[in-house]
Structure formats: C-alpha cells, structure tokens
Amino acid sequence: MKKGEEEIILTKNEMIIFLYLYDAKGHIVSRDELMTELWNNEEYINDNALTVNISRLRNKLSEVGYDKAIETRKGQG
C-alpha cells in the first residue's frame, strides 16, 4: 500500500481487515463480520486478537497521515 512515496507493510490479517473495511466504506461493520472474514468461521476466536490487529493497522495508517481512516462506533462496530 502506498501514499505518495511511502509504503505501508501490512500483515495478512491487517490487509484482510483493511480491504474488508475499504469495500464497506460508509457502512458500519461489526466485529463479528470482521472475525468471520479473518478466521473464515463463526467459532469464537479471542476477541483481543481482532483488537490487536485493528490497533496495529490504525497505527500504521496513522504513521502516513491517515489518522481517522478507521472509526469505531461504540456498540455498533
């Protein structure tokens, strides 16, 4: 991923989250939707793993000027 001349190196999970959110821009995406997309099933996966992946993605986007690229809506997604 590039912004100008800066390159952002994303892990597989960060890229899956980024693409899913990008494709759904303008719509609220639930944590369950992201977890299903990431782990391809509806079994319970440690919710903290998703939080960590989103936090890392936010930090990487912030480093190149996309501070508000991912917005959380409490209780919605």
mmCIF file with all atom_site columns, C-alpha atoms in Angstrom:
data_model
loop_
_atom_site.group_PDB
_atom_site.id
_atom_site.type_symbol
_atom_site.label_atom_id
_atom_site.label_alt_id
_atom_site.label_comp_id
_atom_site.label_asym_id
_atom_site.label_entity_id
_atom_site.label_seq_id
_atom_site.pdbx_PDB_ins_code
_atom_site.Cartn_x
_atom_site.Cartn_y
_atom_site.Cartn_z
_atom_site.occupancy
_atom_site.B_iso_or_equiv
_atom_site.pdbx_formal_charge
_atom_site.auth_seq_id
_atom_site.auth_comp_id
_atom_site.auth_asym_id
_atom_site.auth_atom_id
_atom_site.pdbx_PDB_model_num
ATOM 1  C CA . MET A 1 1  ? 0.000   0.000   0.000  1.00 0.00 ? 1  MET A CA 1
ATOM 2  C CA . LYS A 1 2  ? 1.399   3.428   -0.863 1.00 0.00 ? 2  LYS A CA 1
ATOM 3  C CA . LYS A 1 3  ? 0.544   7.034   -0.123 1.00 0.00 ? 3  LYS A CA 1
ATOM 4  C CA . GLY A 1 4  ? 2.747   9.236   -2.228 1.00 0.00 ? 4  GLY A CA 1
ATOM 5  C CA . GLU A 1 5  ? 6.123   7.599   -1.914 1.00 0.00 ? 5  GLU A CA 1
ATOM 6  C CA . GLU A 1 6  ? 5.565   5.982   1.488  1.00 0.00 ? 6  GLU A CA 1
ATOM 7  C CA . GLU A 1 7  ? 4.926   2.274   1.651  1.00 0.00 ? 7  GLU A CA 1
ATOM 8  C CA . ILE A 1 8  ? 2.946   0.586   4.383  1.00 0.00 ? 8  ILE A CA 1
ATOM 9  C CA . ILE A 1 9  ? 3.795   -3.046  5.097  1.00 0.00 ? 9  ILE A CA 1
ATOM 10 C CA . LEU A 1 10 ? 0.699   -4.882  6.322  1.00 0.00 ? 10 LEU A CA 1
ATOM 11 C CA . THR A 1 11 ? 0.396   -8.363  7.725  1.00 0.00 ? 11 THR A CA 1
ATOM 12 C CA . LYS A 1 12 ? -2.068  -10.763 6.114  1.00 0.00 ? 12 LYS A CA 1
ATOM 13 C CA . ASN A 1 13 ? -4.699  -10.067 8.790  1.00 0.00 ? 13 ASN A CA 1
ATOM 14 C CA . GLU A 1 14 ? -4.189  -6.297  8.603  1.00 0.00 ? 14 GLU A CA 1
ATOM 15 C CA . MET A 1 15 ? -4.680  -6.437  4.833  1.00 0.00 ? 15 MET A CA 1
ATOM 16 C CA . ILE A 1 16 ? -7.838  -8.528  5.183  1.00 0.00 ? 16 ILE A CA 1
ATOM 17 C CA . ILE A 1 17 ? -9.254  -6.001  7.662  1.00 0.00 ? 17 ILE A CA 1
ATOM 18 C CA . PHE A 1 18 ? -8.212  -3.044  5.510  1.00 0.00 ? 18 PHE A CA 1
ATOM 19 C CA . LEU A 1 19 ? -9.766  -4.459  2.329  1.00 0.00 ? 19 LEU A CA 1
ATOM 20 C CA . TYR A 1 20 ? -12.962 -5.507  4.105  1.00 0.00 ? 20 TYR A CA 1
ATOM 21 C CA . LEU A 1 21 ? -13.397 -2.058  5.648  1.00 0.00 ? 21 LEU A CA 1
ATOM 22 C CA . TYR A 1 22 ? -12.475 -0.335  2.388  1.00 0.00 ? 22 TYR A CA 1
ATOM 23 C CA . ASP A 1 23 ? -15.070 -2.334  0.472  1.00 0.00 ? 23 ASP A CA 1
ATOM 24 C CA . ALA A 1 24 ? -17.669 -1.482  3.139  1.00 0.00 ? 24 ALA A CA 1
ATOM 25 C CA . LYS A 1 25 ? -16.800 2.230   3.449  1.00 0.00 ? 25 LYS A CA 1
ATOM 26 C CA . GLY A 1 26 ? -19.795 4.262   4.500  1.00 0.00 ? 26 GLY A CA 1
ATOM 27 C CA . HIS A 1 27 ? -21.296 1.259   6.304  1.00 0.00 ? 27 HIS A CA 1
ATOM 28 C CA . ILE A 1 28 ? -20.836 0.031   9.838  1.00 0.00 ? 28 ILE A CA 1
ATOM 29 C CA . VAL A 1 29 ? -19.005 -3.292  10.036 1.00 0.00 ? 29 VAL A CA 1
ATOM 30 C CA . SER A 1 30 ? -19.487 -5.411  13.143 1.00 0.00 ? 30 SER A CA 1
ATOM 31 C CA . ARG A 1 31 ? -16.679 -7.146  14.998 1.00 0.00 ? 31 ARG A CA 1
ATOM 32 C CA . ASP A 1 32 ? -18.394 -10.463 14.214 1.00 0.00 ? 32 ASP A CA 1
ATOM 33 C CA . GLU A 1 33 ? -18.224 -9.717  10.474 1.00 0.00 ? 33 GLU A CA 1
ATOM 34 C CA . LEU A 1 34 ? -14.501 -8.970  10.708 1.00 0.00 ? 34 LEU A CA 1
ATOM 35 C CA . MET A 1 35 ? -13.816 -12.039 12.820 1.00 0.00 ? 35 MET A CA 1
ATOM 36 C CA . THR A 1 36 ? -15.661 -14.252 10.337 1.00 0.00 ? 36 THR A CA 1
ATOM 37 C CA . GLU A 1 37 ? -13.760 -12.669 7.440  1.00 0.00 ? 37 GLU A CA 1
ATOM 38 C CA . LEU A 1 38 ? -10.413 -13.121 9.197  1.00 0.00 ? 38 LEU A CA 1
ATOM 39 C CA . TRP A 1 39 ? -10.810 -16.605 10.527 1.00 0.00 ? 39 TRP A CA 1
ATOM 40 C CA . ASN A 1 40 ? -13.323 -17.960 7.981  1.00 0.00 ? 40 ASN A CA 1
ATOM 41 C CA . ASN A 1 41 ? -15.701 -19.386 10.529 1.00 0.00 ? 41 ASN A CA 1
ATOM 42 C CA . GLU A 1 42 ? -18.172 -18.335 13.157 1.00 0.00 ? 42 GLU A CA 1
ATOM 43 C CA . GLU A 1 43 ? -16.434 -20.047 16.054 1.00 0.00 ? 43 GLU A CA 1
ATOM 44 C CA . TYR A 1 44 ? -15.397 -17.821 18.920 1.00 0.00 ? 44 TYR A CA 1
ATOM 45 C CA . ILE A 1 45 ? -11.876 -16.543 18.455 1.00 0.00 ? 45 ILE A CA 1
ATOM 46 C CA . ASN A 1 46 ? -10.228 -14.468 21.149 1.00 0.00 ? 46 ASN A CA 1
ATOM 47 C CA . ASP A 1 47 ? -11.781 -11.020 20.672 1.00 0.00 ? 47 ASP A CA 1
ATOM 48 C CA . ASN A 1 48 ? -8.486  -9.487  21.782 1.00 0.00 ? 48 ASN A CA 1
ATOM 49 C CA . ALA A 1 49 ? -6.772  -10.816 18.631 1.00 0.00 ? 49 ALA A CA 1
ATOM 50 C CA . LEU A 1 50 ? -9.063  -8.652  16.497 1.00 0.00 ? 50 LEU A CA 1
ATOM 51 C CA . THR A 1 51 ? -8.487  -5.634  18.743 1.00 0.00 ? 51 THR A CA 1
ATOM 52 C CA . VAL A 1 52 ? -4.717  -6.027  18.418 1.00 0.00 ? 52 VAL A CA 1
ATOM 53 C CA . ASN A 1 53 ? -4.880  -6.359  14.615 1.00 0.00 ? 53 ASN A CA 1
ATOM 54 C CA . ILE A 1 54 ? -7.077  -3.269  14.264 1.00 0.00 ? 54 ILE A CA 1
ATOM 55 C CA . SER A 1 55 ? -4.858  -1.285  16.621 1.00 0.00 ? 55 SER A CA 1
ATOM 56 C CA . ARG A 1 56 ? -1.741  -2.168  14.619 1.00 0.00 ? 56 ARG A CA 1
ATOM 57 C CA . LEU A 1 57 ? -3.492  -1.271  11.353 1.00 0.00 ? 57 LEU A CA 1
ATOM 58 C CA . ARG A 1 58 ? -4.615  2.072   12.799 1.00 0.00 ? 58 ARG A CA 1
ATOM 59 C CA . ASN A 1 59 ? -1.062  2.846   13.935 1.00 0.00 ? 59 ASN A CA 1
ATOM 60 C CA . LYS A 1 60 ? 0.402   2.034   10.528 1.00 0.00 ? 60 LYS A CA 1
ATOM 61 C CA . LEU A 1 61 ? -2.186  4.161   8.732  1.00 0.00 ? 61 LEU A CA 1
ATOM 62 C CA . SER A 1 62 ? -1.632  6.995   11.202 1.00 0.00 ? 62 SER A CA 1
ATOM 63 C CA . GLU A 1 63 ? 2.113   6.983   10.506 1.00 0.00 ? 63 GLU A CA 1
ATOM 64 C CA . VAL A 1 64 ? 1.433   8.026   6.894  1.00 0.00 ? 64 VAL A CA 1
ATOM 65 C CA . GLY A 1 65 ? -1.271  10.577  7.644  1.00 0.00 ? 65 GLY A CA 1
ATOM 66 C CA . TYR A 1 66 ? -4.470  8.547   7.702  1.00 0.00 ? 66 TYR A CA 1
ATOM 67 C CA . ASP A 1 67 ? -5.270  9.237   11.361 1.00 0.00 ? 67 ASP A CA 1
ATOM 68 C CA . LYS A 1 68 ? -9.017  8.821   11.082 1.00 0.00 ? 68 LYS A CA 1
ATOM 69 C CA . ALA A 1 69 ? -9.196  6.075   8.486  1.00 0.00 ? 69 ALA A CA 1
ATOM 70 C CA . ILE A 1 70 ? -10.874 3.644   10.896 1.00 0.00 ? 70 ILE A CA 1
ATOM 71 C CA . GLU A 1 71 ? -13.631 4.896   13.158 1.00 0.00 ? 71 GLU A CA 1
ATOM 72 C CA . THR A 1 72 ? -15.184 2.885   15.969 1.00 0.00 ? 72 THR A CA 1
ATOM 73 C CA . ARG A 1 73 ? -18.842 3.326   16.825 1.00 0.00 ? 73 ARG A CA 1
ATOM 74 C CA . LYS A 1 74 ? -19.332 2.062   20.377 1.00 0.00 ? 74 LYS A CA 1
ATOM 75 C CA . GLY A 1 75 ? -21.856 -0.756  20.485 1.00 0.00 ? 75 GLY A CA 1
ATOM 76 C CA . GLN A 1 76 ? -22.176 -0.841  16.681 1.00 0.00 ? 76 GLN A CA 1
ATOM 77 C CA . GLY A 1 77 ? -18.893 -1.711  15.034 1.00 0.00 ? 77 GLY A CA 1
#
